[in-house]
mmCIF file of C-alpha atoms in Angstrom:
data_model
loop_
_atom_site.group_PDB
_atom_site.id
_atom_site.type_symbol
_atom_site.label_atom_id
_atom_site.label_comp_id
_atom_site.label_asym_id
_atom_site.label_seq_id
_atom_site.Cartn_x
_atom_site.Cartn_y
_atom_site.Cartn_z
ATOM 1 C CA UNK A 1 0.000 0.000 0.000
ATOM 2 C CA UNK A 2 1.594 3.301 -1.043
ATOM 3 C CA UNK A 3 2.214 5.903 1.621
ATOM 4 C CA UNK A 4 0.840 9.395 1.113
ATOM 5 C CA UNK A 5 2.990 12.448 1.700
ATOM 6 C CA UNK A 6 2.335 14.108 5.093
ATOM 7 C CA UNK A 7 0.546 17.087 3.528
ATOM 8 C CA UNK A 8 -1.851 14.739 1.709
ATOM 9 C CA UNK A 9 -2.420 12.732 4.893
ATOM 10 C CA UNK A 10 -3.304 15.969 6.691
ATOM 11 C CA UNK A 11 -5.829 16.849 3.971
ATOM 12 C CA UNK A 12 -7.482 13.452 4.379
ATOM 13 C CA UNK A 13 -7.431 13.818 8.153
ATOM 14 C CA UNK A 14 -9.184 17.194 7.920
ATOM 15 C CA UNK A 15 -11.779 15.777 5.538
ATOM 16 C CA UNK A 16 -12.560 12.849 7.852
ATOM 17 C CA UNK A 17 -12.767 15.156 10.890
ATOM 18 C CA UNK A 18 -15.257 17.305 8.970
ATOM 19 C CA UNK A 19 -17.305 14.209 8.118
ATOM 20 C CA UNK A 20 -17.288 13.202 11.775
ATOM 21 C CA UNK A 21 -18.440 16.697 12.794
ATOM 22 C CA UNK A 22 -21.204 16.593 10.169
ATOM 23 C CA UNK A 23 -22.424 13.210 11.447
ATOM 24 C CA UNK A 24 -22.427 14.500 15.037
ATOM 25 C CA UNK A 25 -24.414 17.588 14.006
ATOM 26 C CA UNK A 26 -26.899 15.443 12.062
ATOM 27 C CA UNK A 27 -27.320 13.094 15.042
ATOM 28 C CA UNK A 28 -27.905 16.038 17.389
ATOM 29 C CA UNK A 29 -30.434 17.538 14.973
ATOM 30 C CA UNK A 30 -32.313 14.239 14.782
ATOM 31 C CA UNK A 31 -32.371 13.881 18.582
ATOM 32 C CA UNK A 32 -33.604 17.451 19.043
ATOM 33 C CA UNK A 33 -36.301 17.011 16.391
ATOM 34 C CA UNK A 34 -37.462 13.814 18.101
ATOM 35 C CA UNK A 35 -37.511 15.506 21.506
ATOM 36 C CA UNK A 36 -39.404 18.494 20.093
ATOM 37 C CA UNK A 37 -42.082 16.361 18.435
ATOM 38 C CA UNK A 38 -42.525 14.278 21.594
ATOM 39 C CA UNK A 39 -42.871 17.439 23.694
ATOM 40 C CA UNK A 40 -45.382 18.958 21.265
ATOM 41 C CA UNK A 41 -47.376 15.729 21.125
ATOM 42 C CA UNK A 42 -47.481 15.607 24.922
ATOM 43 C CA UNK A 43 -48.656 19.217 24.970
ATOM 44 C CA UNK A 44 -51.431 18.464 22.490
ATOM 45 C CA UNK A 45 -52.619 15.321 24.249
ATOM 46 C CA UNK A 46 -52.384 16.935 27.680
ATOM 47 C CA UNK A 47 -54.325 20.010 26.638
ATOM 48 C CA UNK A 48 -51.465 22.459 27.160
ATOM 49 C CA UNK A 49 -51.369 23.171 23.406
ATOM 50 C CA UNK A 50 -54.138 23.605 20.871
ATOM 51 C CA UNK A 51 -53.894 22.470 17.262
ATOM 52 C CA UNK A 52 -53.482 25.263 14.694
ATOM 53 C CA UNK A 53 -56.623 26.835 13.235
ATOM 54 C CA UNK A 54 -55.193 26.817 9.726
ATOM 55 C CA UNK A 55 -53.682 23.882 7.862
ATOM 56 C CA UNK A 56 -49.906 23.675 7.902
ATOM 57 C CA UNK A 57 -48.319 23.895 4.429
ATOM 58 C CA UNK A 58 -47.987 20.411 2.960
ATOM 59 C CA UNK A 59 -50.515 18.815 5.329
ATOM 60 C CA UNK A 60 -53.773 19.786 3.628
#
């Protein structure tokens, strides 16, 4: 297996760190979206929130 020059290795390292950061941000976004929908659903079922009077775009 050929060895890459150090500068090229650093470029790959940066790219993989960026991919790792993107995955972490996507995971956090998914967890927050799940938590938000659960909280809103609990508010609707518990009577703390009322459904909107007008249809939400895309849900007609």
